[in-house]
């Protein structure tokens, strides 16, 4: 079955998922990226050497109108025509290309799946026109792929029938982060070489106000002086408010606030591994994959209640959730976890257990099951017979990572 996946950029955390999906013997995967990367907001390396699926990058032009990102592409219809997919999976509805893809699928009578991470807790303008367009887009989808509980509730609120929603749990390369974290903990010189404090809370993400970084700094500053003298705060990432944060940090008389800047994947696991606890105090986030990374590295997590991942990844067994904008509540939980080594050890073990259900293989399986259902539904509607074993309902469930197999030839043009 030919599955065409349309998504924005070559994000490093998606490559393991797409690789796992391409390994499904019943799926012929082709990915179309709207752009290679977004240099204005992302500093990621593009790990092309790790890609094991057929793909192409459309010609694009990017700009910004007020608070809205604009990304325009051409040759999308030609790329879709060449691919001739049985099912289309579209990552989001933000760009004109998403609407073009939906229109193409409707004309060709190909089932159209929306991969949506939006939640009811997202900060949004509630502009009547935009919300109306969004509902119109949802109403024309045949099925939905969501990462977890919060996104599923939102899709239902937007009118999606429960039986049309499939969960593909958001994932990072757990094995990579876990392995690198274990190696970091075994390197006695690494902490000093990275300039990290002996003990510290950790934040990883963009430095913008909506990530709750100012409340995090306020919470740290309000910890008892004795505790601040023992445990620091490490902030990994970059963004427009970094200078303002550093000015604020300079007013904290006791304790250590260390700004690591942007850290690439190769060294990021070490920052997680050597920390006491990960803190994610965001005001709005559709998911928060940094929480996945923290769990894979065995950290307790303090997470904002509005993060999309909170309902699925963070419990009292492996951390705590705190309402956004509540620096005092955040400080209370930080103090409790920092003062209890036994609690941190128990939470660490629980984090490693929870994250096992959020692997690239699990995510790929959820997508494959959604495509299976769409193929079956389409076949039933047209009274045709789908020839693939997948669409006859024999999807083999494989949750553990598989041994690598020879890469299959995928349809469409690579690097077109």
Coordinates of C-alpha atoms in Angstrom, one line a residue, residues 87-339:
X87 CA -3.6 6.9 1.4
X88 CA -2.4 10.5 2.2
X89 CA -1.3 11.4 5.7
X90 CA -0.9 15.2 6.2
X91 CA 1.1 16.6 9.2
X92 CA -1.0 19.6 10.3
X93 CA -3.2 22.1 8.6
X94 CA -1.2 25.3 9.0
X95 CA 0.1 25.7 5.5
X96 CA -1.4 26.2 2.1
X97 CA 0.2 22.9 1.0
X98 CA -2.0 21.1 3.6
X99 CA -5.1 22.4 1.9
X100 CA -3.7 21.6 -1.6
X101 CA -3.0 18.0 -0.4
X102 CA -6.5 17.6 0.9
X103 CA -8.0 18.9 -2.3
X104 CA -5.8 16.6 -4.4
X105 CA -6.9 13.6 -2.2
X106 CA -10.6 14.4 -2.6
X107 CA -10.3 14.7 -6.4
X108 CA -8.5 11.4 -6.6
X109 CA -10.8 9.7 -4.0
X110 CA -7.7 8.8 -1.9
X111 CA -8.4 8.6 1.8
X112 CA -7.0 11.6 3.7
X113 CA -5.6 11.4 7.2
X114 CA -4.8 14.4 9.4
X115 CA -1.8 14.0 11.8
X116 CA -2.8 16.5 14.4
X117 CA -1.1 17.4 17.7
X118 CA -3.3 20.3 18.7
X119 CA -4.9 20.2 22.2
X120 CA -7.6 22.2 23.9
X121 CA -5.0 23.8 26.1
X122 CA -3.1 25.4 23.2
X123 CA -2.8 29.1 23.2
X124 CA -4.7 30.3 20.1
X125 CA -6.1 33.6 18.9
X126 CA -9.7 32.2 18.7
X127 CA -10.0 34.3 15.5
X128 CA -13.5 33.4 14.1
X129 CA -12.2 33.1 10.5
X130 CA -9.3 30.9 11.4
X131 CA -11.3 28.6 13.7
X132 CA -14.0 28.3 11.0
X133 CA -11.4 27.3 8.4
X134 CA -9.9 24.8 10.8
X135 CA -13.3 23.1 11.5
X136 CA -13.8 23.0 7.7
X137 CA -10.5 21.3 7.3
X138 CA -11.3 18.7 10.0
X139 CA -14.7 18.0 8.5
X140 CA -13.1 17.0 5.2
X141 CA -10.7 14.5 6.7
X142 CA -11.4 10.7 6.6
X143 CA -9.4 9.9 9.7
X144 CA -7.0 11.3 12.3
X145 CA -3.7 10.4 13.8
X146 CA -3.0 11.9 17.2
X147 CA 0.0 11.5 19.6
X148 CA -2.0 11.0 22.9
X149 CA -4.9 11.7 25.2
X150 CA -5.0 15.5 25.0
X151 CA -4.9 15.6 21.2
X152 CA -7.5 12.9 20.9
X153 CA -9.9 15.0 23.1
X154 CA -9.3 18.0 20.8
X155 CA -10.0 16.1 17.6
X156 CA -13.3 14.9 19.1
X157 CA -14.1 18.5 20.1
X158 CA -13.5 19.4 16.5
X159 CA -16.1 16.9 15.4
X160 CA -14.0 13.8 14.7
X161 CA -15.9 10.5 15.3
X162 CA -14.1 8.4 18.0
X163 CA -13.7 5.5 15.6
X164 CA -11.8 7.6 13.1
X165 CA -9.1 8.6 15.6
X166 CA -5.9 6.5 15.8
X167 CA -3.2 7.0 18.4
X168 CA 0.5 7.0 17.3
X169 CA 2.3 8.0 20.5
X170 CA 4.9 10.7 20.0
X171 CA 8.5 9.3 20.2
X172 CA 12.2 10.1 20.1
X173 CA 15.0 7.6 19.6
X174 CA 14.9 6.2 23.1
X175 CA 17.7 3.8 22.5
X176 CA 20.1 6.6 21.4
X177 CA 19.3 8.8 24.4
X178 CA 19.4 5.9 26.9
X179 CA 22.7 4.7 25.6
X180 CA 24.3 8.1 25.5
X181 CA 23.0 8.9 29.0
X182 CA 24.5 5.7 30.4
X183 CA 27.9 6.6 28.7
X184 CA 27.7 10.1 30.1
X185 CA 27.2 8.9 33.7
X186 CA 30.2 6.7 33.3
X187 CA 32.5 9.5 32.3
X188 CA 34.0 11.1 35.4
X189 CA 35.5 14.1 33.5
X190 CA 32.4 15.0 31.4
X191 CA 30.6 17.2 33.9
X192 CA 33.6 19.4 34.4
X193 CA 34.4 19.6 30.6
X194 CA 30.8 20.7 29.9
X195 CA 30.9 23.3 32.7
X196 CA 28.0 21.8 34.5
X197 CA 27.4 22.1 38.3
X198 CA 27.7 19.1 40.6
X199 CA 23.9 19.1 41.0
X200 CA 21.3 20.9 38.9
X201 CA 17.7 21.2 37.6
X202 CA 17.6 21.2 33.8
X203 CA 15.5 23.0 31.2
X204 CA 15.9 22.2 27.5
X205 CA 14.0 24.2 24.8
X206 CA 13.7 27.5 23.0
X207 CA 14.2 30.6 25.1
X208 CA 10.9 32.4 24.6
X209 CA 8.4 33.6 27.2
X210 CA 5.8 31.1 26.3
X211 CA 8.0 28.3 27.5
X212 CA 7.7 29.5 31.1
X213 CA 11.5 30.1 31.5
X214 CA 11.0 33.3 33.5
X215 CA 8.7 31.4 36.0
X216 CA 11.4 28.7 36.2
X217 CA 14.0 31.3 37.1
X218 CA 11.7 32.9 39.6
X219 CA 11.0 29.5 41.2
X220 CA 14.7 28.7 41.4
X221 CA 15.4 32.1 43.0
X222 CA 12.8 31.5 45.6
X223 CA 14.2 28.1 46.8
X224 CA 15.9 28.2 50.2
X225 CA 19.3 29.7 50.2
X226 CA 20.8 26.4 51.5
X227 CA 19.3 24.4 48.7
X228 CA 20.4 26.9 46.0
X229 CA 24.0 26.6 47.4
X230 CA 23.8 22.9 46.7
X231 CA 21.9 22.7 43.4
X232 CA 22.1 24.8 40.3
X233 CA 19.9 25.5 37.3
X234 CA 21.1 24.6 33.8
X235 CA 19.2 26.2 30.8
X236 CA 19.9 24.5 27.5
X237 CA 18.7 26.3 24.4
X238 CA 18.7 29.7 22.7
X239 CA 16.2 32.3 21.7
X240 CA 15.2 36.0 21.8
X241 CA 14.9 36.3 25.6
X242 CA 18.2 34.8 26.4
X243 CA 19.9 38.2 27.3
X244 CA 16.9 39.2 29.4
X245 CA 17.1 35.8 31.3
X246 CA 20.8 36.2 31.9
X247 CA 20.2 39.7 33.3
X248 CA 17.6 38.3 35.6
X249 CA 19.9 35.4 36.6
X250 CA 22.6 37.8 37.6
X251 CA 20.4 39.1 40.4
X252 CA 20.2 35.6 42.1
X253 CA 22.8 36.1 44.8
X254 CA 23.2 32.5 45.9
X255 CA 23.2 29.5 43.5
X256 CA 24.3 28.8 40.0
X257 CA 22.4 29.5 36.8
X258 CA 24.3 28.1 33.8
X259 CA 23.3 28.9 30.2
X260 CA 24.6 26.2 27.8
X261 CA 23.2 27.7 24.6
X262 CA 22.0 25.4 21.9
X263 CA 23.3 21.9 22.3
X264 CA 23.2 19.4 19.4
X265 CA 22.0 15.9 19.8
X266 CA 25.5 14.4 20.2
X267 CA 26.0 16.1 23.6
X268 CA 22.4 16.6 24.7
X269 CA 21.9 13.3 26.4
X270 CA 24.8 14.2 28.7
X271 CA 23.0 17.3 29.9
X272 CA 20.0 15.2 30.7
X273 CA 22.0 12.3 32.3
X274 CA 23.9 14.4 34.8
X275 CA 20.8 16.4 36.0
X276 CA 18.7 15.8 39.1
X277 CA 15.4 16.6 37.5
X278 CA 14.0 18.0 34.3
X279 CA 11.6 21.0 34.4
X280 CA 9.2 21.9 31.6
X281 CA 7.1 24.9 32.7
X282 CA 5.6 25.7 29.3
X283 CA 2.5 28.0 28.9
X284 CA 1.5 26.1 25.7
X285 CA 2.9 23.1 23.9
X286 CA 1.1 20.6 21.6
X287 CA 3.4 17.9 23.1
X288 CA 6.9 18.5 24.3
X289 CA 9.3 15.9 23.0
X290 CA 12.0 17.1 25.4
X291 CA 10.0 15.3 28.0
X292 CA 10.4 12.1 26.0
X293 CA 14.1 12.7 25.9
X294 CA 14.3 13.3 29.7
X295 CA 12.4 10.1 30.4
X296 CA 14.6 8.1 28.0
X297 CA 17.6 9.4 30.0
X298 CA 15.9 8.3 33.3
X299 CA 15.0 11.7 34.8
X300 CA 12.1 12.7 37.1
X301 CA 10.1 15.4 35.4
X302 CA 8.2 18.4 36.5
X303 CA 5.8 19.4 33.7
X304 CA 3.2 22.1 33.0
X305 CA -0.3 20.7 33.0
X306 CA -1.0 22.3 29.6
X307 CA 1.8 20.4 27.8
X308 CA 0.2 17.9 25.4
X309 CA 2.4 15.1 26.8
X310 CA 1.5 15.7 30.5
X311 CA -1.6 13.5 30.5
X312 CA 0.4 10.5 29.1
X313 CA 4.0 10.8 30.2
X314 CA 4.0 12.4 33.7
X315 CA 2.4 11.0 36.8
X316 CA 3.0 11.2 40.5
X317 CA 5.2 8.1 40.1
X318 CA 7.8 9.7 37.9
X319 CA 7.3 13.4 38.6
X320 CA 4.7 16.1 39.0
X321 CA 2.5 18.4 37.0
X322 CA 2.1 22.1 37.9
X323 CA -0.2 24.7 36.4
X324 CA 1.5 27.3 34.2
X325 CA 2.5 30.7 35.5
X326 CA 2.7 29.4 39.0
X327 CA 6.3 30.0 40.1
X328 CA 5.5 29.3 43.8
X329 CA 4.0 25.9 43.1
X330 CA 6.9 25.1 40.8
X331 CA 9.4 26.0 43.5
X332 CA 7.6 23.8 46.1
X333 CA 7.8 20.7 43.9
X334 CA 11.4 21.4 42.9
X335 CA 12.3 21.7 46.6
X336 CA 10.5 18.4 47.4
X337 CA 12.2 16.4 44.7
X338 CA 15.7 18.0 45.3
X339 CA 15.5 17.1 49.0

